[in-house]
Amino acid sequence: MKVLGVSGSPIKNSNTDRALKLALESTGLETEFIKLKDYTVEPCRACLGCVKTNKCVIKDDGIMLAEKTKEADALIVAGFAPYSSLDARTKAFIERLYPLRHIHGYMAGKPGGAIITCAVPSGSEMLPPACDFGVNAIKFYMMEEGMEFVGEVRIMGNVPCIKCGHGDECKMSGVKMLYGPDATVASVGVGTFEEQPESVAAAIKLGKGIADKLKSK
Ligand SMILES: Cc1cc2nc3c(=O)[nH]c(=O)nc-3n(C[C@H](O)[C@H](O)[C@H](O)COP(=O)(O)O)c2cc1C
């Protein structure tokens, strides 16, 4: 049994990547980690060229990645939430799984999970629920394909303004927008997945949950 993990985070060894790797490791099964930044995946053209062949007509890495997804017994999709939405790479990857749908429903019944890193502090009433939007984009894909959604992991990530160098002077800085007028780059600091016990526990639970589902089949 093989579990495929796909990360849309372009940052090297990011919070998203590390959470995904922990979830994969927690399955105790054979796994494969894919970093979408290493591949070229155009979004779906809605041409319906895949409906008879179950294969996309766009000649890029999306065909190979859809084939890997079809062969996997379970799928974990991990992304982040720029502008309160699922990042474009992860979204394009999901769209390119459309060829697996027609007639056969190749993903139906497979366990799946979602991992999202966002920068909006939990409980914020003034800002959009970025993590919810990201998780739901993945969850709804899985539901629409008849997959079994096992669980989700939410990670508090770093607004890029923490690392950009202008964070305390820039009038557009996300540091004050997210954490209030008195917040500074130093007071907020850089957050890591490993320092967030709830997220770590959720990643382990997701991996184990997927393994349990597969073993009970
Ligand atoms: C262009 C851009 C826009 C962003 N907008 C949001 C946003 O609207 N809401 C949010 O929660 N995070 C936003 N973020 C922050 C990302 O969620 C953050 O960079 C993410 O935690 C990085 O995850 P990673 O380290 O796993 O790659 C944005 C990031 C970028 C690069």
PDB file of C-alpha atoms and ligand atoms in Angstrom:
ATOM      1  CA  MET A   1       0.000   0.000   0.000  1.00  0.00           C
ATOM      2  CA  LYS A   2       1.329   3.390  -0.927  1.00  0.00           C
ATOM      3  CA  VAL A   3       0.454   6.868   0.328  1.00  0.00           C
ATOM      4  CA  LEU A   4       1.233   9.828  -1.928  1.00  0.00           C
ATOM      5  CA  GLY A   5       1.910  13.243  -0.379  1.00  0.00           C
ATOM      6  CA  VAL A   6       1.895  16.335  -2.580  1.00  0.00           C
ATOM      7  CA  SER A   7       3.102  19.739  -1.364  1.00  0.00           C
ATOM      8  CA  GLY A   8       2.373  22.988  -3.205  1.00  0.00           C
ATOM      9  CA  SER A   9       4.611  25.045  -0.923  1.00  0.00           C
ATOM     10  CA  PRO A  10       7.459  26.565  -2.988  1.00  0.00           C
ATOM     11  CA  ILE A  11       9.606  27.308   0.089  1.00  0.00           C
ATOM     12  CA  LYS A  12      12.490  24.870   0.618  1.00  0.00           C
ATOM     13  CA  ASN A  13      11.816  22.458   3.508  1.00  0.00           C
ATOM     14  CA  SER A  14       8.833  24.612   4.542  1.00  0.00           C
ATOM     15  CA  ASN A  15       6.475  24.170   7.479  1.00  0.00           C
ATOM     16  CA  THR A  16       4.001  22.659   5.015  1.00  0.00           C
ATOM     17  CA  ASP A  17       6.605  20.174   3.706  1.00  0.00           C
ATOM     18  CA  ARG A  18       7.703  19.092   7.175  1.00  0.00           C
ATOM     19  CA  ALA A  19       4.124  18.578   8.363  1.00  0.00           C
ATOM     20  CA  LEU A  20       3.401  16.508   5.261  1.00  0.00           C
ATOM     21  CA  LYS A  21       6.545  14.412   5.768  1.00  0.00           C
ATOM     22  CA  LEU A  22       5.549  13.724   9.387  1.00  0.00           C
ATOM     23  CA  ALA A  23       2.029  12.678   8.325  1.00  0.00           C
ATOM     24  CA  LEU A  24       3.492  10.373   5.657  1.00  0.00           C
ATOM     25  CA  GLU A  25       6.008   8.859   8.104  1.00  0.00           C
ATOM     26  CA  SER A  26       3.190   8.315  10.645  1.00  0.00           C
ATOM     27  CA  THR A  27       1.384   6.010   8.222  1.00  0.00           C
ATOM     28  CA  GLY A  28       4.144   3.407   8.641  1.00  0.00           C
ATOM     29  CA  LEU A  29       3.500   2.489   4.998  1.00  0.00           C
ATOM     30  CA  GLU A  30       5.346   3.043   1.739  1.00  0.00           C
ATOM     31  CA  THR A  31       5.107   6.735   0.864  1.00  0.00           C
ATOM     32  CA  GLU A  32       6.222   9.219  -1.755  1.00  0.00           C
ATOM     33  CA  PHE A  33       6.678  12.962  -1.238  1.00  0.00           C
ATOM     34  CA  ILE A  34       6.200  15.248  -4.224  1.00  0.00           C
ATOM     35  CA  LYS A  35       7.158  18.941  -4.274  1.00  0.00           C
ATOM     36  CA  LEU A  36       5.101  20.619  -6.989  1.00  0.00           C
ATOM     37  CA  LYS A  37       7.681  23.406  -7.462  1.00  0.00           C
ATOM     38  CA  ASP A  38       9.936  20.763  -9.066  1.00  0.00           C
ATOM     39  CA  TYR A  39       7.359  20.130 -11.808  1.00  0.00           C
ATOM     40  CA  THR A  40       5.358  22.046 -14.374  1.00  0.00           C
ATOM     41  CA  VAL A  41       1.608  21.703 -13.971  1.00  0.00           C
ATOM     42  CA  GLU A  42      -0.739  23.950 -15.936  1.00  0.00           C
ATOM     43  CA  PRO A  43      -4.284  24.378 -14.652  1.00  0.00           C
ATOM     44  CA  CYS A  44      -7.132  22.457 -16.307  1.00  0.00           C
ATOM     45  CA  ARG A  45      -8.280  23.943 -19.642  1.00  0.00           C
ATOM     46  CA  ALA A  46     -11.823  22.585 -19.223  1.00  0.00           C
ATOM     47  CA  CYS A  47     -11.552  21.218 -22.773  1.00  0.00           C
ATOM     48  CA  LEU A  48     -12.984  17.808 -21.769  1.00  0.00           C
ATOM     49  CA  GLY A  49     -10.205  16.166 -23.779  1.00  0.00           C
ATOM     50  CA  CYS A  50      -9.798  13.622 -20.982  1.00  0.00           C
ATOM     51  CA  VAL A  51     -13.348  12.283 -20.831  1.00  0.00           C
ATOM     52  CA  LYS A  52     -12.840   9.292 -23.136  1.00  0.00           C
ATOM     53  CA  THR A  53      -9.187   8.520 -22.375  1.00  0.00           C
ATOM     54  CA  ASN A  54      -8.856   9.396 -18.655  1.00  0.00           C
ATOM     55  CA  LYS A  55      -5.679  11.202 -19.728  1.00  0.00           C
ATOM     56  CA  CYS A  56      -5.066  14.948 -19.947  1.00  0.00           C
ATOM     57  CA  VAL A  57      -4.175  16.498 -23.312  1.00  0.00           C
ATOM     58  CA  ILE A  58      -1.754  19.025 -21.760  1.00  0.00           C
ATOM     59  CA  LYS A  59       1.745  17.670 -22.290  1.00  0.00           C
ATOM     60  CA  ASP A  60       3.383  18.605 -19.004  1.00  0.00           C
ATOM     61  CA  ASP A  61       4.137  16.894 -15.673  1.00  0.00           C
ATOM     62  CA  GLY A  62       0.434  16.901 -14.753  1.00  0.00           C
ATOM     63  CA  ILE A  63      -0.033  13.631 -16.706  1.00  0.00           C
ATOM     64  CA  MET A  64       2.682  11.824 -14.737  1.00  0.00           C
ATOM     65  CA  LEU A  65       1.431  13.247 -11.418  1.00  0.00           C
ATOM     66  CA  ALA A  66      -2.148  12.168 -12.150  1.00  0.00           C
ATOM     67  CA  GLU A  67      -0.849   8.687 -12.984  1.00  0.00           C
ATOM     68  CA  LYS A  68       1.055   8.544  -9.657  1.00  0.00           C
ATOM     69  CA  THR A  69      -2.105   9.682  -7.853  1.00  0.00           C
ATOM     70  CA  LYS A  70      -4.160   7.010  -9.610  1.00  0.00           C
ATOM     71  CA  GLU A  71      -1.684   4.313  -8.555  1.00  0.00           C
ATOM     72  CA  ALA A  72      -1.525   5.483  -4.908  1.00  0.00           C
ATOM     73  CA  ASP A  73      -3.881   3.966  -2.344  1.00  0.00           C
ATOM     74  CA  ALA A  74      -4.233   7.233  -0.417  1.00  0.00           C
ATOM     75  CA  LEU A  75      -3.502  10.910  -0.983  1.00  0.00           C
ATOM     76  CA  ILE A  76      -2.473  13.778   1.287  1.00  0.00           C
ATOM     77  CA  VAL A  77      -2.496  17.226  -0.294  1.00  0.00           C
ATOM     78  CA  ALA A  78      -0.614  20.070   1.413  1.00  0.00           C
ATOM     79  CA  GLY A  79      -0.643  23.746   0.492  1.00  0.00           C
ATOM     80  CA  PHE A  80      -0.616  27.273   1.850  1.00  0.00           C
ATOM     81  CA  ALA A  81      -3.043  30.181   1.687  1.00  0.00           C
ATOM     82  CA  PRO A  82      -1.881  33.247  -0.271  1.00  0.00           C
ATOM     83  CA  TYR A  83      -4.653  35.883  -0.343  1.00  0.00           C
ATOM     84  CA  SER A  84      -6.883  33.639   1.758  1.00  0.00           C
ATOM     85  CA  SER A  85      -7.184  30.915  -0.847  1.00  0.00           C
ATOM     86  CA  LEU A  86      -5.491  27.665  -1.799  1.00  0.00           C
ATOM     87  CA  ASP A  87      -2.140  28.372  -3.511  1.00  0.00           C
ATOM     88  CA  ALA A  88      -2.136  28.150  -7.294  1.00  0.00           C
ATOM     89  CA  ARG A  89       0.256  25.191  -7.658  1.00  0.00           C
ATOM     90  CA  THR A  90      -1.786  22.988  -5.356  1.00  0.00           C
ATOM     91  CA  LYS A  91      -5.010  24.105  -7.028  1.00  0.00           C
ATOM     92  CA  ALA A  92      -3.634  23.381 -10.512  1.00  0.00           C
ATOM     93  CA  PHE A  93      -2.523  19.905  -9.371  1.00  0.00           C
ATOM     94  CA  ILE A  94      -6.016  19.160  -8.035  1.00  0.00           C
ATOM     95  CA  GLU A  95      -7.648  20.387 -11.250  1.00  0.00           C
ATOM     96  CA  ARG A  96      -5.373  18.099 -13.265  1.00  0.00           C
ATOM     97  CA  LEU A  97      -6.732  15.093 -11.393  1.00  0.00           C
ATOM     98  CA  TYR A  98     -10.006  15.561 -13.290  1.00  0.00           C
ATOM     99  CA  PRO A  99      -9.022  12.862 -15.862  1.00  0.00           C
ATOM    100  CA  LEU A 100      -9.205  10.294 -13.045  1.00  0.00           C
ATOM    101  CA  ARG A 101     -12.910  10.955 -12.629  1.00  0.00           C
ATOM    102  CA  HIS A 102     -14.755   9.868 -15.768  1.00  0.00           C
ATOM    103  CA  ILE A 103     -16.648   6.581 -15.777  1.00  0.00           C
ATOM    104  CA  HIS A 104     -14.152   4.798 -13.490  1.00  0.00           C
ATOM    105  CA  GLY A 105     -13.937   7.208 -10.537  1.00  0.00           C
ATOM    106  CA  TYR A 106     -10.369   6.132  -9.868  1.00  0.00           C
ATOM    107  CA  MET A 107     -10.096   8.117  -6.601  1.00  0.00           C
ATOM    108  CA  ALA A 108     -13.425   6.992  -5.144  1.00  0.00           C
ATOM    109  CA  GLY A 109     -13.138   5.244  -1.783  1.00  0.00           C
ATOM    110  CA  LYS A 110      -9.491   6.203  -1.233  1.00  0.00           C
ATOM    111  CA  PRO A 111      -8.611   7.854   2.085  1.00  0.00           C
ATOM    112  CA  GLY A 112      -7.300  11.396   1.910  1.00  0.00           C
ATOM    113  CA  GLY A 113      -6.242  14.326   4.032  1.00  0.00           C
ATOM    114  CA  ALA A 114      -5.428  18.036   3.854  1.00  0.00           C
ATOM    115  CA  ILE A 115      -2.583  20.106   5.310  1.00  0.00           C
ATOM    116  CA  ILE A 116      -2.688  23.898   5.194  1.00  0.00           C
ATOM    117  CA  THR A 117      -0.303  26.563   6.423  1.00  0.00           C
ATOM    118  CA  CYS A 118      -1.752  30.053   6.810  1.00  0.00           C
ATOM    119  CA  ALA A 119      -0.730  33.232   8.595  1.00  0.00           C
ATOM    120  CA  VAL A 120      -4.028  34.427  10.087  1.00  0.00           C
ATOM    121  CA  PRO A 121      -3.954  33.860  13.862  1.00  0.00           C
ATOM    122  CA  SER A 122      -6.715  31.506  14.943  1.00  0.00           C
ATOM    123  CA  GLY A 123      -9.746  33.231  16.474  1.00  0.00           C
ATOM    124  CA  SER A 124      -9.236  36.415  14.431  1.00  0.00           C
ATOM    125  CA  GLU A 125     -12.633  37.971  13.686  1.00  0.00           C
ATOM    126  CA  MET A 126     -11.350  40.793  11.476  1.00  0.00           C
ATOM    127  CA  LEU A 127      -9.429  38.738   8.908  1.00  0.00           C
ATOM    128  CA  PRO A 128     -10.600  36.106   6.423  1.00  0.00           C
ATOM    129  CA  PRO A 129     -10.350  32.489   7.665  1.00  0.00           C
ATOM    130  CA  ALA A 130      -7.514  31.628   5.279  1.00  0.00           C
ATOM    131  CA  CYS A 131      -6.837  28.171   6.726  1.00  0.00           C
ATOM    132  CA  ASP A 132     -10.536  27.249   6.369  1.00  0.00           C
ATOM    133  CA  PHE A 133     -10.558  28.272   2.704  1.00  0.00           C
ATOM    134  CA  GLY A 134      -7.403  26.262   1.983  1.00  0.00           C
ATOM    135  CA  VAL A 135      -8.539  23.156   3.850  1.00  0.00           C
ATOM    136  CA  ASN A 136     -11.985  23.297   2.249  1.00  0.00           C
ATOM    137  CA  ALA A 137     -10.582  23.526  -1.280  1.00  0.00           C
ATOM    138  CA  ILE A 138      -8.758  20.227  -0.717  1.00  0.00           C
ATOM    139  CA  LYS A 139     -11.541  18.629   1.314  1.00  0.00           C
ATOM    140  CA  PHE A 140     -14.239  19.476  -1.236  1.00  0.00           C
ATOM    141  CA  TYR A 141     -12.120  18.037  -4.077  1.00  0.00           C
ATOM    142  CA  MET A 142     -11.862  14.786  -2.122  1.00  0.00           C
ATOM    143  CA  MET A 143     -15.559  14.764  -1.277  1.00  0.00           C
ATOM    144  CA  GLU A 144     -16.553  15.440  -4.891  1.00  0.00           C
ATOM    145  CA  GLU A 145     -14.431  12.504  -6.055  1.00  0.00           C
ATOM    146  CA  GLY A 146     -16.012  10.163  -3.487  1.00  0.00           C
ATOM    147  CA  MET A 147     -12.830   9.877  -1.419  1.00  0.00           C
ATOM    148  CA  GLU A 148     -12.911   9.328   2.312  1.00  0.00           C
ATOM    149  CA  PHE A 149     -11.690  12.520   3.980  1.00  0.00           C
ATOM    150  CA  VAL A 150      -9.783  11.362   7.053  1.00  0.00           C
ATOM    151  CA  GLY A 151      -8.585  14.638   8.538  1.00  0.00           C
ATOM    152  CA  GLU A 152      -6.787  17.931   8.317  1.00  0.00           C
ATOM    153  CA  VAL A 153      -3.743  19.705   9.722  1.00  0.00           C
ATOM    154  CA  ARG A 154      -3.597  23.466  10.184  1.00  0.00           C
ATOM    155  CA  ILE A 155      -0.264  25.185  10.742  1.00  0.00           C
ATOM    156  CA  MET A 156       0.343  28.786  11.764  1.00  0.00           C
ATOM    157  CA  GLY A 157       2.794  29.983   9.139  1.00  0.00           C
ATOM    158  CA  ASN A 158       4.812  33.141   8.748  1.00  0.00           C
ATOM    159  CA  VAL A 159       3.500  36.145   6.890  1.00  0.00           C
ATOM    160  CA  PRO A 160       6.299  36.899   4.367  1.00  0.00           C
ATOM    161  CA  CYS A 161       6.730  40.402   5.861  1.00  0.00           C
ATOM    162  CA  ILE A 162       8.462  38.778   8.858  1.00  0.00           C
ATOM    163  CA  LYS A 163      11.372  37.810   6.630  1.00  0.00           C
ATOM    164  CA  CYS A 164      11.319  40.450   3.861  1.00  0.00           C
ATOM    165  CA  GLY A 165      13.458  43.079   5.632  1.00  0.00           C
ATOM    166  CA  HIS A 166      10.888  45.941   5.452  1.00  0.00           C
ATOM    167  CA  GLY A 167       8.519  44.455   8.035  1.00  0.00           C
ATOM    168  CA  ASP A 168       8.653  47.284  10.601  1.00  0.00           C
ATOM    169  CA  GLU A 169       8.777  50.242   8.172  1.00  0.00           C
ATOM    170  CA  CYS A 170       6.486  49.159   5.349  1.00  0.00           C
ATOM    171  CA  LYS A 171       2.996  50.662   5.531  1.00  0.00           C
ATOM    172  CA  MET A 172       1.684  47.545   3.795  1.00  0.00           C
ATOM    173  CA  SER A 173       3.306  45.177   6.293  1.00  0.00           C
ATOM    174  CA  GLY A 174       1.209  42.151   7.143  1.00  0.00           C
ATOM    175  CA  VAL A 175       2.798  42.036  10.620  1.00  0.00           C
ATOM    176  CA  LYS A 176       0.631  44.879  11.939  1.00  0.00           C
ATOM    177  CA  MET A 177      -2.332  43.818   9.844  1.00  0.00           C
ATOM    178  CA  LEU A 178      -2.308  40.350  11.411  1.00  0.00           C
ATOM    179  CA  TYR A 179      -1.041  41.027  14.929  1.00  0.00           C
ATOM    180  CA  GLY A 180      -2.140  44.607  15.694  1.00  0.00           C
ATOM    181  CA  PRO A 181      -0.583  48.101  15.611  1.00  0.00           C
ATOM    182  CA  ASP A 182       2.021  47.422  18.322  1.00  0.00           C
ATOM    183  CA  ALA A 183       3.363  44.223  16.737  1.00  0.00           C
ATOM    184  CA  THR A 184       6.894  44.170  15.330  1.00  0.00           C
ATOM    185  CA  VAL A 185       8.889  41.583  13.409  1.00  0.00           C
ATOM    186  CA  ALA A 186      10.841  40.840  16.608  1.00  0.00           C
ATOM    187  CA  SER A 187       7.756  40.529  18.819  1.00  0.00           C
ATOM    188  CA  VAL A 188       6.023  38.150  16.414  1.00  0.00           C
ATOM    189  CA  GLY A 189       9.111  36.074  15.531  1.00  0.00           C
ATOM    190  CA  VAL A 190       9.414  33.177  13.120  1.00  0.00           C
ATOM    191  CA  GLY A 191       7.053  30.289  13.837  1.00  0.00           C
ATOM    192  CA  THR A 192       7.789  26.653  13.080  1.00  0.00           C
ATOM    193  CA  PHE A 193       5.522  23.644  12.671  1.00  0.00           C
ATOM    194  CA  GLU A 194       7.488  21.715  15.318  1.00  0.00           C
ATOM    195  CA  GLU A 195       6.668  24.366  17.970  1.00  0.00           C
ATOM    196  CA  GLN A 196       2.927  23.845  17.467  1.00  0.00           C
ATOM    197  CA  PRO A 197       1.920  20.746  19.458  1.00  0.00           C
ATOM    198  CA  GLU A 198      -1.654  20.679  18.141  1.00  0.00           C
ATOM    199  CA  SER A 199      -0.442  20.705  14.539  1.00  0.00           C
ATOM    200  CA  VAL A 200       2.187  18.030  15.206  1.00  0.00           C
ATOM    201  CA  ALA A 201      -0.443  15.844  16.899  1.00  0.00           C
ATOM    202  CA  ALA A 202      -2.852  16.416  13.999  1.00  0.00           C
ATOM    203  CA  ALA A 203      -0.202  15.365  11.443  1.00  0.00           C
ATOM    204  CA  ILE A 204       0.537  12.144  13.341  1.00  0.00           C
ATOM    205  CA  LYS A 205      -3.204  11.472  13.746  1.00  0.00           C
ATOM    206  CA  LEU A 206      -3.783  12.028  10.034  1.00  0.00           C
ATOM    207  CA  GLY A 207      -1.041   9.589   9.053  1.00  0.00           C
ATOM    208  CA  LYS A 208      -2.219   6.932  11.477  1.00  0.00           C
ATOM    209  CA  GLY A 209      -5.851   7.482  10.474  1.00  0.00           C
ATOM    210  CA  ILE A 210      -5.034   6.918   6.822  1.00  0.00           C
ATOM    211  CA  ALA A 211      -3.085   3.748   7.635  1.00  0.00           C
ATOM    212  CA  ASP A 212      -5.993   2.431   9.738  1.00  0.00           C
ATOM    213  CA  LYS A 213      -8.447   3.052   6.893  1.00  0.00           C
ATOM    214  CA  LEU A 214      -6.209   1.264   4.404  1.00  0.00           C
ATOM    215  CA  LYS A 215      -5.614  -1.720   6.672  1.00  0.00           C
ATOM    216  CA  SER A 216      -9.340  -2.127   7.357  1.00  0.00           C
ATOM    217  CA  LYS A 217     -10.170  -2.358   3.639  1.00  0.00           C
TER     218      LYS A 217
HETATM  219  C1  LIG B   1       1.718  36.454  -1.790  1.00  0.00           C
HETATM  220  C2  LIG B   1       1.337  35.898  -0.455  1.00  0.00           C
HETATM  221  C3  LIG B   1       0.101  36.223   0.092  1.00  0.00           C
HETATM  222  C4  LIG B   1      -0.285  35.697   1.318  1.00  0.00           C
HETATM  223  N1  LIG B   1      -1.534  35.960   1.802  1.00  0.00           N
HETATM  224  C5  LIG B   1      -1.957  35.315   2.928  1.00  0.00           C
HETATM  225  C6  LIG B   1      -3.294  35.450   3.371  1.00  0.00           C
HETATM  226  O1  LIG B   1      -4.102  36.165   2.784  1.00  0.00           O
HETATM  227  N2  LIG B   1      -3.677  34.780   4.475  1.00  0.00           N
HETATM  228  C7  LIG B   1      -2.803  33.969   5.160  1.00  0.00           C
HETATM  229  O2  LIG B   1      -3.203  33.345   6.136  1.00  0.00           O
HETATM  230  N3  LIG B   1      -1.523  33.824   4.757  1.00  0.00           N
HETATM  231  C8  LIG B   1      -1.080  34.479   3.651  1.00  0.00           C
HETATM  232  N4  LIG B   1       0.190  34.321   3.235  1.00  0.00           N
HETATM  233  C9  LIG B   1       1.118  33.646   4.117  1.00  0.00           C
HETATM  234  C10 LIG B   1       1.308  32.224   3.770  1.00  0.00           C
HETATM  235  O3  LIG B   1       0.219  31.483   4.255  1.00  0.00           O
HETATM  236  C11 LIG B   1       2.602  31.830   4.425  1.00  0.00           C
HETATM  237  O4  LIG B   1       3.626  32.362   3.656  1.00  0.00           O
HETATM  238  C12 LIG B   1       2.725  30.383   4.583  1.00  0.00           C
HETATM  239  O5  LIG B   1       2.592  30.199   5.944  1.00  0.00           O
HETATM  240  C13 LIG B   1       4.032  29.804   4.155  1.00  0.00           C
HETATM  241  O6  LIG B   1       3.954  28.448   4.356  1.00  0.00           O
HETATM  242  P1  LIG B   1       5.201  27.527   4.112  1.00  0.00           P
HETATM  243  O7  LIG B   1       6.293  28.001   4.999  1.00  0.00           O
HETATM  244  O8  LIG B   1       4.764  26.163   4.468  1.00  0.00           O
HETATM  245  O9  LIG B   1       5.502  27.601   2.655  1.00  0.00           O
HETATM  246  C14 LIG B   1       0.608  34.855   2.022  1.00  0.00           C
HETATM  247  C15 LIG B   1       1.850  34.544   1.460  1.00  0.00           C
HETATM  248  C16 LIG B   1       2.217  35.042   0.250  1.00  0.00           C
HETATM  249  C17 LIG B   1       3.567  34.678  -0.324  1.00  0.00           C
END
